[in-house]
């Protein structure tokens, strides 16, 4: 039986076979010449595309969902017309999945015989529904496509960003134009064509006003972070010589050291510093895997679960589809793996995360439907200290809250995600949302927040939620109050990552490339921008000038 992760990769490969090269409109194009192993200056490449604005002809649009009273009336009329036209097929319609309805609805899930306590709210949007894209829904939105799609990606931080990352309470509201480094592993049509990418995305300006007319309102014209005509840039370096696709990749706390799972069952640890140092000066390069320092750990079967410890530098954990979990430790600049594996799951290990406050504790989830918490000091390799039957299907992903360390989120195969309080492991989940209508592929709490979370799904949607928001009304047809944002336009979303430093910045990877965006959720960023602007305008007064001023003002 294949795990959910394996099926996700299989679907992605089917897309690759249908269209081996992703094509899209672009403004800036870069290339890597395959004849060179180490190149400082490159020609343009048709495979790497970058753009920071949208074309109205896109069939799949992205944007925030806004429902007003007029929309609700239209939807109600459409529903009435649909019910009248389908009266003759009422019996057949009752047997069809309710997700096939074209109207936006909220309904009860479950049969009538289920108790009221077990029923939960379900919100969904039909795939055939047309959503208008509003550029002002994003403070920033940039898109990058590569020759081959990637299942997984992670950020690489500069030295300054790494210092800030160590301060758990630190985050930056804005830094336009942004520059970020991104590592990713490919899923190519042929195994030998797979690569590890390291991308530098620079000059990423605010795009919120890109669609506005030249005559903007007086209020908007005062914003010093209006869209800039300067085009974004992408520089790419890569590692070749891989013999199979990359299932999952994670960087070591933002350093240019990456661990990744291969399809052939290897866990690899790779030093990306030679690529990173060249990219800092916009020099693109290509290295063969044999030219870089790396270490390979063989496994009987492939895996997808992988995580670095934030508390103990160099500690790594991996989980495979045969249910085995291994710990790795850094010793004298070399990684060693424990001889004995943890084996307590009855299915494939789908995701792993270290505790944010205890270096010897980690969480795992599996296709057996469970969420487990393990304390490695106990030395019990066949038993978890906490076992929660989280879902009645595969649990694909988990996220451990970095602020409230007792909160863990799980995302499942049925599109449901839940939040658990580890202080009460025997209790039901404190939150349960059935918004997405297909499997959850990625989930992450926002750094420095105990209530905000982002979720991606196979239904091609990425949703952002804030559970600190209270219910304001009980209208059956309203969007849930906790739903803050819905991002669309990417096919087969595979993974999302919050930037650990830059507030509310998300990168998402899919079959048609990467999106890097910051949603417009509130006015906090604008206030912060204005505050920084005001601080920058405060004149610096020298001490000698101050003394002269006091002398002039003194009483003689």
Coordinates of C-alpha atoms in Angstrom, one line a residue:
X1 CA 0.0 0.0 0.0
X2 CA 1.4 3.4 -1.0
X3 CA 1.6 6.2 1.4
X4 CA -0.1 9.5 0.8
X5 CA 3.4 11.1 0.1
X6 CA 4.1 8.5 -2.6
X7 CA 0.7 9.1 -4.2
X8 CA 1.4 12.8 -4.2
X9 CA 4.7 12.3 -6.0
X10 CA 3.0 9.9 -8.5
X11 CA 0.4 12.6 -9.4
X12 CA 3.1 15.1 -9.9
X13 CA 5.1 12.8 -12.2
X14 CA 1.9 12.2 -14.3
X15 CA 1.8 16.0 -14.8
X16 CA 5.4 16.0 -15.8
X17 CA 4.9 13.3 -18.4
X18 CA 2.1 15.3 -19.9
X19 CA 4.2 18.5 -20.0
X20 CA 7.9 18.0 -19.4
X21 CA 8.6 21.7 -19.4
X22 CA 6.7 24.4 -17.5
X23 CA 6.1 27.4 -19.6
X24 CA 4.9 30.8 -18.4
X25 CA 5.1 34.5 -19.2
X26 CA 8.2 36.1 -17.7
X27 CA 10.1 39.4 -17.3
X28 CA 13.5 38.2 -16.3
X29 CA 15.1 35.0 -17.6
X30 CA 18.4 33.4 -16.4
X31 CA 20.3 30.4 -17.6
X32 CA 22.8 27.8 -16.5
X33 CA 25.0 26.5 -19.3
X34 CA 25.3 22.7 -18.8
X35 CA 28.8 22.6 -20.4
X36 CA 30.2 24.3 -17.3
X37 CA 30.6 22.9 -13.8
X38 CA 31.5 26.2 -12.2
X39 CA 30.5 29.3 -14.1
X40 CA 30.6 32.9 -12.7
X41 CA 28.6 34.5 -15.5
X42 CA 25.8 32.8 -17.3
X43 CA 23.7 33.3 -20.4
X44 CA 19.9 33.6 -20.3
X45 CA 18.0 30.4 -19.7
X46 CA 14.6 29.6 -21.0
X47 CA 14.0 27.2 -18.1
X48 CA 14.1 29.8 -15.3
X49 CA 11.3 32.3 -15.4
X50 CA 10.4 35.1 -12.9
X51 CA 7.6 37.5 -12.9
X52 CA 6.1 40.0 -10.5
X53 CA 2.7 40.7 -12.0
X54 CA -0.2 38.9 -13.5
X55 CA -1.7 38.6 -17.0
X56 CA -5.5 38.9 -17.2
X57 CA -5.5 35.9 -19.5
X58 CA -4.6 33.4 -16.8
X59 CA -7.1 30.7 -16.5
X60 CA -6.3 30.2 -12.9
X61 CA -6.4 33.3 -10.8
X62 CA -5.1 34.0 -7.3
X63 CA -6.7 36.3 -4.7
X64 CA -8.6 36.8 -1.5
X65 CA -12.2 35.8 -1.3
X66 CA -14.5 38.6 -0.4
X67 CA -18.3 37.9 -0.1
X68 CA -20.7 40.8 0.1
X69 CA -24.5 40.9 0.4
X70 CA -25.0 41.2 -3.4
X71 CA -22.9 38.2 -4.0
X72 CA -24.9 36.2 -1.4
X73 CA -28.2 37.2 -3.2
X74 CA -26.7 36.1 -6.6
X75 CA -25.6 32.8 -5.1
X76 CA -29.0 32.2 -3.6
X77 CA -30.7 32.8 -6.9
X78 CA -28.3 30.5 -8.7
X79 CA -29.0 27.8 -6.1
X80 CA -32.8 28.2 -6.5
X81 CA -32.5 28.0 -10.3
X82 CA -30.3 25.0 -10.1
X83 CA -32.7 23.2 -7.7
X84 CA -35.6 23.8 -10.1
X85 CA -33.7 22.6 -13.1
X86 CA -32.7 19.4 -11.4
X87 CA -36.0 18.3 -9.8
X88 CA -36.3 15.4 -12.3
X89 CA -32.9 14.1 -11.2
X90 CA -33.5 14.6 -7.4
X91 CA -32.8 10.9 -6.6
X92 CA -29.6 10.9 -8.6
X93 CA -28.5 14.2 -7.2
X94 CA -28.8 13.0 -3.6
X95 CA -26.3 10.2 -4.4
X96 CA -23.7 12.6 -5.8
X97 CA -21.0 14.2 -3.6
X98 CA -22.1 17.6 -2.2
X99 CA -18.8 19.1 -3.4
X100 CA -20.2 19.1 -7.0
X101 CA -22.6 22.0 -6.2
X102 CA -21.6 25.2 -7.9
X103 CA -22.7 27.5 -5.1
X104 CA -20.8 28.5 -2.0
X105 CA -22.3 26.8 0.9
X106 CA -21.7 25.8 4.4
X107 CA -23.2 22.5 5.5
X108 CA -23.3 19.9 8.3
X109 CA -21.1 16.8 7.7
X110 CA -22.3 13.4 8.7
X111 CA -25.4 11.3 8.7
X112 CA -28.5 12.2 10.7
X113 CA -27.8 9.4 13.1
X114 CA -24.6 11.0 14.2
X115 CA -24.8 13.0 17.4
X116 CA -24.7 16.8 17.4
X117 CA -21.3 16.8 19.1
X118 CA -19.7 14.8 16.4
X119 CA -21.0 17.0 13.6
X120 CA -18.7 19.8 12.3
X121 CA -19.0 22.7 10.0
X122 CA -17.7 22.3 6.4
X123 CA -16.9 25.1 4.1
X124 CA -15.9 24.6 0.5
X125 CA -15.6 26.4 -2.8
X126 CA -16.4 24.6 -6.1
X127 CA -13.5 24.2 -8.5
X128 CA -15.6 25.6 -11.3
X129 CA -16.3 28.8 -9.5
X130 CA -14.7 31.9 -11.0
X131 CA -12.8 34.1 -8.5
X132 CA -11.6 37.6 -9.6
X133 CA -8.0 38.4 -8.8
X134 CA -7.4 41.6 -6.9
X135 CA -3.8 42.7 -6.8
X136 CA -4.4 44.7 -3.6
X137 CA -5.1 41.4 -1.8
X138 CA -1.3 41.0 -1.8
X139 CA 1.3 43.4 -0.4
X140 CA 3.7 41.4 -2.5
X141 CA 3.4 38.6 -5.0
X142 CA 6.2 37.2 -7.2
X143 CA 6.2 34.0 -9.2
X144 CA 9.2 31.8 -10.3
X145 CA 9.1 28.8 -12.5
X146 CA 11.9 26.3 -13.1
X147 CA 12.6 23.6 -15.6
X148 CA 11.4 20.9 -13.2
X149 CA 8.8 21.2 -10.4
X150 CA 9.8 20.6 -6.8
X151 CA 8.1 18.7 -4.0
X152 CA 9.9 20.5 -1.3
X153 CA 11.8 23.8 -0.6
X154 CA 13.3 25.7 2.3
X155 CA 15.0 29.1 3.0
X156 CA 18.7 29.8 3.4
X157 CA 19.4 32.8 5.6
X158 CA 22.2 35.3 5.5
X159 CA 24.5 35.6 8.5
X160 CA 22.5 38.6 9.8
X161 CA 19.3 36.8 9.3
X162 CA 20.6 33.8 11.2
X163 CA 21.5 35.9 14.2
X164 CA 18.0 37.4 14.1
X165 CA 16.5 33.9 13.7
X166 CA 18.2 32.8 17.0
X167 CA 16.1 35.5 18.7
X168 CA 12.8 33.7 18.8
X169 CA 10.8 36.9 19.4
X170 CA 12.4 38.7 16.5
X171 CA 10.7 39.3 13.2
X172 CA 10.8 42.1 10.5
X173 CA 7.7 43.7 9.3
X174 CA 9.1 44.8 6.0
X175 CA 12.3 45.2 4.0
X176 CA 11.4 46.2 0.5
X177 CA 12.9 45.3 -1.8
X178 CA 13.3 41.8 -0.4
X179 CA 16.1 39.4 -1.2
X180 CA 15.7 35.7 -0.2
X181 CA 17.7 32.5 -0.9
X182 CA 15.7 29.3 -1.5
X183 CA 16.9 25.7 -1.7
X184 CA 14.8 23.0 -3.4
X185 CA 15.0 19.5 -4.9
X186 CA 13.4 18.5 -8.2
X187 CA 11.1 15.8 -9.5
X188 CA 12.4 15.5 -13.1
X189 CA 10.9 13.2 -15.9
X190 CA 14.1 11.2 -15.9
X191 CA 16.0 10.3 -12.7
X192 CA 19.4 11.4 -13.9
X193 CA 18.1 14.9 -14.7
X194 CA 17.2 15.7 -11.1
X195 CA 19.0 18.6 -9.4
X196 CA 19.3 20.5 -6.2
X197 CA 18.4 24.2 -6.8
X198 CA 19.7 27.2 -4.9
X199 CA 17.9 30.3 -6.0
X200 CA 18.6 34.0 -5.1
X201 CA 15.4 36.0 -5.5
X202 CA 16.2 39.7 -5.4
X203 CA 14.6 43.2 -6.0
X204 CA 11.2 41.9 -4.9
X205 CA 9.3 45.1 -4.5
X206 CA 5.7 45.6 -3.3
X207 CA 3.2 44.7 -6.0
X208 CA 0.1 45.8 -4.2
X209 CA -0.5 48.8 -6.5
X210 CA 0.7 47.3 -9.8
X211 CA -2.8 47.2 -11.3
X212 CA -3.7 50.7 -10.1
X213 CA -4.1 53.6 -12.5
X214 CA -1.5 56.4 -12.5
X215 CA -3.9 58.7 -10.7
X216 CA -4.0 57.1 -7.3
X217 CA -5.8 58.4 -4.3
X218 CA -4.1 60.9 -2.0
X219 CA -4.0 58.4 0.8
X220 CA -2.3 55.8 -1.3
X221 CA 0.2 58.2 -2.8
X222 CA 1.5 58.9 0.7
X223 CA 2.7 55.3 0.9
X224 CA 6.4 55.2 0.4
X225 CA 6.3 51.5 -0.5
X226 CA 4.3 51.8 -3.7
X227 CA 5.1 49.4 -6.5
X228 CA 8.4 49.9 -8.1
X229 CA 9.0 49.6 -11.8
X230 CA 12.2 47.8 -11.2
X231 CA 11.9 44.2 -12.2
X232 CA 12.7 41.3 -9.9
X233 CA 15.7 39.2 -10.5
X234 CA 16.5 35.5 -10.1
X235 CA 19.9 33.9 -10.0
X236 CA 20.2 30.1 -9.9
X237 CA 22.9 27.6 -9.0
X238 CA 22.4 23.9 -9.1
X239 CA 23.8 20.5 -8.0
X240 CA 23.8 17.8 -10.7
X241 CA 24.7 14.1 -10.5
X242 CA 21.6 13.0 -8.5
X243 CA 20.3 9.6 -9.5
X244 CA 16.7 10.1 -8.3
X245 CA 14.1 12.7 -7.4
X246 CA 14.0 14.6 -4.1
X247 CA 11.1 13.8 -1.8
X248 CA 11.8 16.3 1.0
X249 CA 14.5 18.9 1.7
X250 CA 15.2 21.0 4.7
X251 CA 18.1 23.4 5.5
X252 CA 19.8 23.3 8.9
X253 CA 18.2 26.3 10.7
X254 CA 18.7 28.5 7.7
X255 CA 22.3 27.6 7.1
X256 CA 23.5 26.5 3.6
X257 CA 23.5 22.9 4.7
X258 CA 20.6 20.8 3.5
X259 CA 19.3 17.3 4.3
X260 CA 17.1 15.6 1.8
X261 CA 15.3 12.3 1.1
X262 CA 15.9 10.6 -2.3
X263 CA 13.4 8.3 -4.0
X264 CA 16.0 5.6 -3.8
X265 CA 15.9 5.6 0.0
X266 CA 18.9 7.7 0.8
X267 CA 19.1 10.4 3.4
X268 CA 21.7 12.9 2.2
X269 CA 23.4 15.8 4.0
X270 CA 24.9 18.3 1.6
X271 CA 27.0 21.4 2.0
X272 CA 25.6 24.2 -0.3
X273 CA 28.1 26.9 0.8
X274 CA 30.1 26.9 -2.4
X275 CA 26.9 27.7 -4.3
X276 CA 25.7 30.2 -1.7
X277 CA 29.0 32.2 -1.6
X278 CA 28.9 32.7 -5.4
X279 CA 25.2 33.7 -5.4
X280 CA 25.9 36.4 -2.9
X281 CA 27.7 38.3 -5.7
X282 CA 25.2 37.1 -8.3
X283 CA 27.5 34.5 -9.7
X284 CA 25.6 31.5 -10.9
X285 CA 27.3 28.1 -10.8
X286 CA 26.8 24.4 -11.4
X287 CA 28.5 21.7 -9.3
X288 CA 28.4 18.0 -9.6
X289 CA 27.4 16.2 -6.4
X290 CA 30.9 14.6 -6.3
X291 CA 32.5 18.0 -6.0
X292 CA 30.7 19.0 -2.8
X293 CA 31.0 17.7 0.7
X294 CA 28.1 15.4 1.4
X295 CA 27.2 12.2 3.3
X296 CA 24.8 9.5 2.4
X297 CA 22.8 7.2 4.8
X298 CA 21.2 4.2 3.1
X299 CA 17.8 2.9 4.0
X300 CA 15.7 -0.1 3.0
X301 CA 12.9 2.1 1.8
X302 CA 12.3 5.7 0.8
X303 CA 10.9 8.4 3.1
X304 CA 9.4 11.9 3.3
X305 CA 9.7 12.8 7.0
X306 CA 12.7 15.0 7.9
X307 CA 13.5 17.7 10.5
X308 CA 16.4 19.6 12.0
X309 CA 16.5 20.4 15.7
X310 CA 16.5 24.2 16.4
X311 CA 17.8 23.7 20.0
X312 CA 20.7 21.3 19.4
X313 CA 22.6 22.2 16.3
X314 CA 23.3 19.3 14.0
X315 CA 20.6 17.0 15.3
X316 CA 18.5 15.5 12.5
X317 CA 15.6 13.1 12.4
X318 CA 14.2 11.1 9.5
X319 CA 11.2 8.7 9.0
X320 CA 10.5 6.3 6.2
X321 CA 7.5 4.5 4.7
X322 CA 8.4 1.3 6.5
X323 CA 7.7 3.0 9.8
X324 CA 11.3 3.5 10.9
X325 CA 12.6 6.7 12.6
X326 CA 16.3 7.4 12.9
X327 CA 18.2 10.1 14.9
X328 CA 21.4 11.7 13.6
X329 CA 24.0 13.7 15.6
X330 CA 26.9 16.0 14.6
X331 CA 30.1 14.8 16.1
X332 CA 33.5 16.4 15.2
X333 CA 32.2 17.9 12.0
X334 CA 30.7 14.5 10.9
X335 CA 27.2 13.1 11.2
X336 CA 26.5 9.8 12.8
X337 CA 23.2 7.9 12.9
X338 CA 21.9 5.9 15.8
X339 CA 22.1 2.2 15.2
X340 CA 18.6 1.5 16.5
X341 CA 15.5 2.9 14.9
X342 CA 12.3 3.9 16.6
X343 CA 9.5 1.6 15.4
X344 CA 6.1 2.3 17.0
X345 CA 3.9 3.4 14.1
X346 CA 1.9 0.8 12.2
X347 CA 2.2 2.6 8.9
X348 CA 4.4 5.0 6.9
X349 CA 5.9 7.9 8.9
X350 CA 4.7 11.0 7.0
X351 CA 6.1 13.9 9.0
X352 CA 8.4 14.7 12.0
X353 CA 9.1 17.7 14.1
X354 CA 11.4 18.4 17.0
X355 CA 9.9 20.1 20.1
X356 CA 10.6 23.9 20.1
X357 CA 11.5 23.8 23.8
X358 CA 13.0 20.4 24.5
X359 CA 15.8 19.0 22.4
X360 CA 15.1 15.4 23.4
X361 CA 11.4 15.4 22.4
X362 CA 9.9 15.1 18.9
X363 CA 6.5 14.5 17.3
X364 CA 5.6 12.2 14.5
X365 CA 2.5 11.3 12.4
X366 CA 1.7 8.4 10.2
X367 CA -0.7 6.8 7.7
X368 CA -2.0 4.8 10.8
X369 CA -3.9 8.0 11.7
X370 CA -1.9 8.8 14.9
X371 CA 0.0 11.7 16.3
X372 CA 2.8 10.6 18.6
X373 CA 5.1 12.4 21.0
X374 CA 8.4 10.7 22.0
X375 CA 10.9 11.5 24.7
X376 CA 14.2 10.0 23.6
X377 CA 15.5 9.9 27.2
X378 CA 13.1 7.1 28.0
X379 CA 15.0 4.8 25.6
X380 CA 11.8 3.0 24.5
X381 CA 12.1 2.4 20.8
X382 CA 8.8 0.5 20.4
X383 CA 6.5 2.9 22.3
X384 CA 5.6 6.6 22.2
X385 CA 5.0 8.5 25.4
X386 CA 1.9 10.2 24.0
X387 CA -0.3 8.6 21.4
X388 CA -3.3 10.4 19.9
X389 CA -5.7 8.9 17.4
X390 CA -5.8 12.1 15.5
X391 CA -7.8 11.2 12.4
X392 CA -9.6 8.2 10.8
X393 CA -7.3 8.4 7.8
X394 CA -3.7 9.1 6.9
X395 CA -2.1 12.0 8.8
X396 CA 0.1 13.7 6.2
X397 CA 1.7 16.7 8.0
X398 CA 2.2 18.3 11.4
X399 CA 3.3 21.6 12.8
X400 CA 4.5 22.4 16.3
X401 CA 3.7 25.9 17.5
X402 CA 6.9 27.8 18.2
X403 CA 5.2 30.2 20.7
X404 CA 2.7 27.9 22.6
X405 CA 4.7 24.7 22.8
X406 CA 1.7 22.6 23.8
X407 CA -0.1 23.2 20.5
X408 CA 0.4 20.8 17.6
X409 CA -1.5 20.9 14.3
X410 CA -2.2 17.9 12.1
X411 CA -3.4 17.8 8.5
X412 CA -5.1 14.7 7.1
X413 CA -6.0 12.9 3.9
X414 CA -9.6 13.9 4.0
X415 CA -8.9 17.6 3.9
X416 CA -9.4 18.1 7.6
X417 CA -6.9 19.8 9.9
X418 CA -7.0 19.9 13.7
X419 CA -5.1 21.6 16.5
X420 CA -4.3 19.6 19.6
X421 CA -3.3 20.7 23.1
X422 CA -0.7 18.3 24.5
X423 CA -1.6 19.3 28.0
X424 CA -4.8 17.3 27.5
X425 CA -3.8 14.4 25.1
X426 CA -6.9 12.4 26.0
X427 CA -9.3 15.2 25.0
X428 CA -10.6 16.0 21.5
X429 CA -8.9 18.5 19.3
X430 CA -9.4 22.1 20.4
X431 CA -10.0 23.1 16.8
X432 CA -11.2 21.1 13.8
X433 CA -11.6 22.6 10.3
X434 CA -13.0 20.8 7.3
X435 CA -12.5 23.6 4.7
X436 CA -10.4 21.9 2.0
X437 CA -12.1 19.1 0.0
X438 CA -8.9 17.2 -0.8
X439 CA -5.8 16.0 1.1
X440 CA -3.8 18.5 3.2
X441 CA -0.2 18.6 1.8
X442 CA 1.4 21.1 4.1
X443 CA 0.7 23.0 7.3
X444 CA 2.6 25.5 9.4
X445 CA 2.0 27.9 12.3
X446 CA 3.2 31.4 11.6
X447 CA 6.4 32.1 13.5
X448 CA 5.9 34.3 16.5
X449 CA 2.2 33.6 16.6
X450 CA 0.2 31.1 18.6
X451 CA -3.0 31.5 16.6
X452 CA -2.2 32.0 12.9
X453 CA -1.7 29.0 10.6
X454 CA -1.3 28.4 6.9
X455 CA -2.6 25.2 5.2
X456 CA -2.2 23.9 1.6
X457 CA -4.2 21.2 -0.1
X458 CA -4.5 19.1 -3.2
X459 CA -7.5 21.2 -4.1
X460 CA -5.0 23.8 -5.3
X461 CA -5.8 26.2 -2.5
X462 CA -3.7 27.7 0.3
X463 CA -5.7 29.1 3.2
X464 CA -4.6 31.3 6.1
X465 CA -6.4 31.1 9.5
X466 CA -6.3 33.1 12.7
X467 CA -8.0 31.3 15.6
X468 CA -7.8 34.4 17.8
X469 CA -10.6 35.9 15.8
X470 CA -14.0 35.4 17.5
X471 CA -17.2 34.5 15.7
X472 CA -19.1 37.6 14.9
X473 CA -22.3 36.1 13.4
X474 CA -24.0 32.8 12.8
X475 CA -25.1 33.3 9.2
X476 CA -25.1 29.9 7.6
X477 CA -23.8 31.2 4.2
X478 CA -20.9 33.3 5.6
X479 CA -17.3 32.4 5.2
X480 CA -15.9 31.4 8.6
X481 CA -14.6 34.4 10.6
X482 CA -11.2 32.7 11.3
X483 CA -10.5 32.4 7.5
X484 CA -8.2 35.3 6.7
X485 CA -7.0 34.6 3.2
X486 CA -7.2 32.1 0.3
X487 CA -4.4 31.9 -2.2
X488 CA -5.0 30.2 -5.5
X489 CA -3.5 29.8 -9.0
X490 CA -1.0 27.0 -8.3
X491 CA -1.6 23.5 -9.4
X492 CA -0.9 20.6 -7.1
X493 CA 0.4 22.6 -4.1
X494 CA 3.0 20.5 -2.4
X495 CA 4.5 22.6 0.4
X496 CA 4.4 26.0 2.0
X497 CA 7.0 27.7 4.2
X498 CA 6.8 30.8 6.3
X499 CA 10.0 32.9 6.1
X500 CA 11.5 32.7 9.7
X501 CA 12.3 36.4 9.7
X502 CA 10.2 38.4 7.3
X503 CA 6.7 38.8 8.7
X504 CA 3.9 36.9 6.9
X505 CA 6.1 36.1 3.9
X506 CA 5.2 32.6 2.4
X507 CA 6.8 30.6 -0.3
X508 CA 4.7 27.8 -1.8
X509 CA 5.8 25.2 -4.3
X510 CA 3.7 23.4 -6.8
X511 CA 3.6 21.6 -10.2
X512 CA 3.8 25.0 -11.9
X513 CA 6.6 26.6 -9.9
X514 CA 7.0 28.8 -6.8
X515 CA 5.0 31.7 -5.4
X516 CA 6.6 34.2 -2.9
X517 CA 3.9 36.4 -1.4
X518 CA 2.8 38.5 1.5
X519 CA -1.0 38.8 1.9
X520 CA -2.7 42.0 2.8
X521 CA -4.2 41.0 6.1
X522 CA -4.3 44.2 8.2
X523 CA -2.8 47.6 8.5
X524 CA 0.0 46.6 10.9
X525 CA 2.6 46.5 8.2
X526 CA 1.7 49.9 6.9
X527 CA 2.0 51.3 10.5
X528 CA 5.4 49.7 10.9
X529 CA 6.6 51.1 7.6
X530 CA 5.5 54.6 8.6
X531 CA 7.2 54.2 12.0
X532 CA 10.5 53.2 10.4
X533 CA 10.1 56.0 7.9
X534 CA 9.6 58.5 10.7
X535 CA 12.5 57.2 12.7
X536 CA 14.7 57.5 9.6
X537 CA 13.8 61.2 9.2
X538 CA 14.8 62.2 12.8
X539 CA 17.9 64.5 12.4
X540 CA 21.1 63.6 14.1
X541 CA 22.3 66.4 16.4
X542 CA 26.0 66.5 17.2
X543 CA 27.0 67.2 20.8
X544 CA 29.1 70.3 19.8
X545 CA 26.2 71.9 18.0
X546 CA 24.0 71.2 21.0
X547 CA 26.5 72.9 23.3
X548 CA 26.6 76.0 21.0
X549 CA 22.8 76.1 21.1
X550 CA 22.7 76.1 24.9
X551 CA 25.3 78.8 25.0
X552 CA 23.2 81.0 22.8
X553 CA 20.1 80.4 24.9
X554 CA 21.9 80.9 28.2
X555 CA 21.1 84.0 30.4
X556 CA 23.9 86.4 30.4

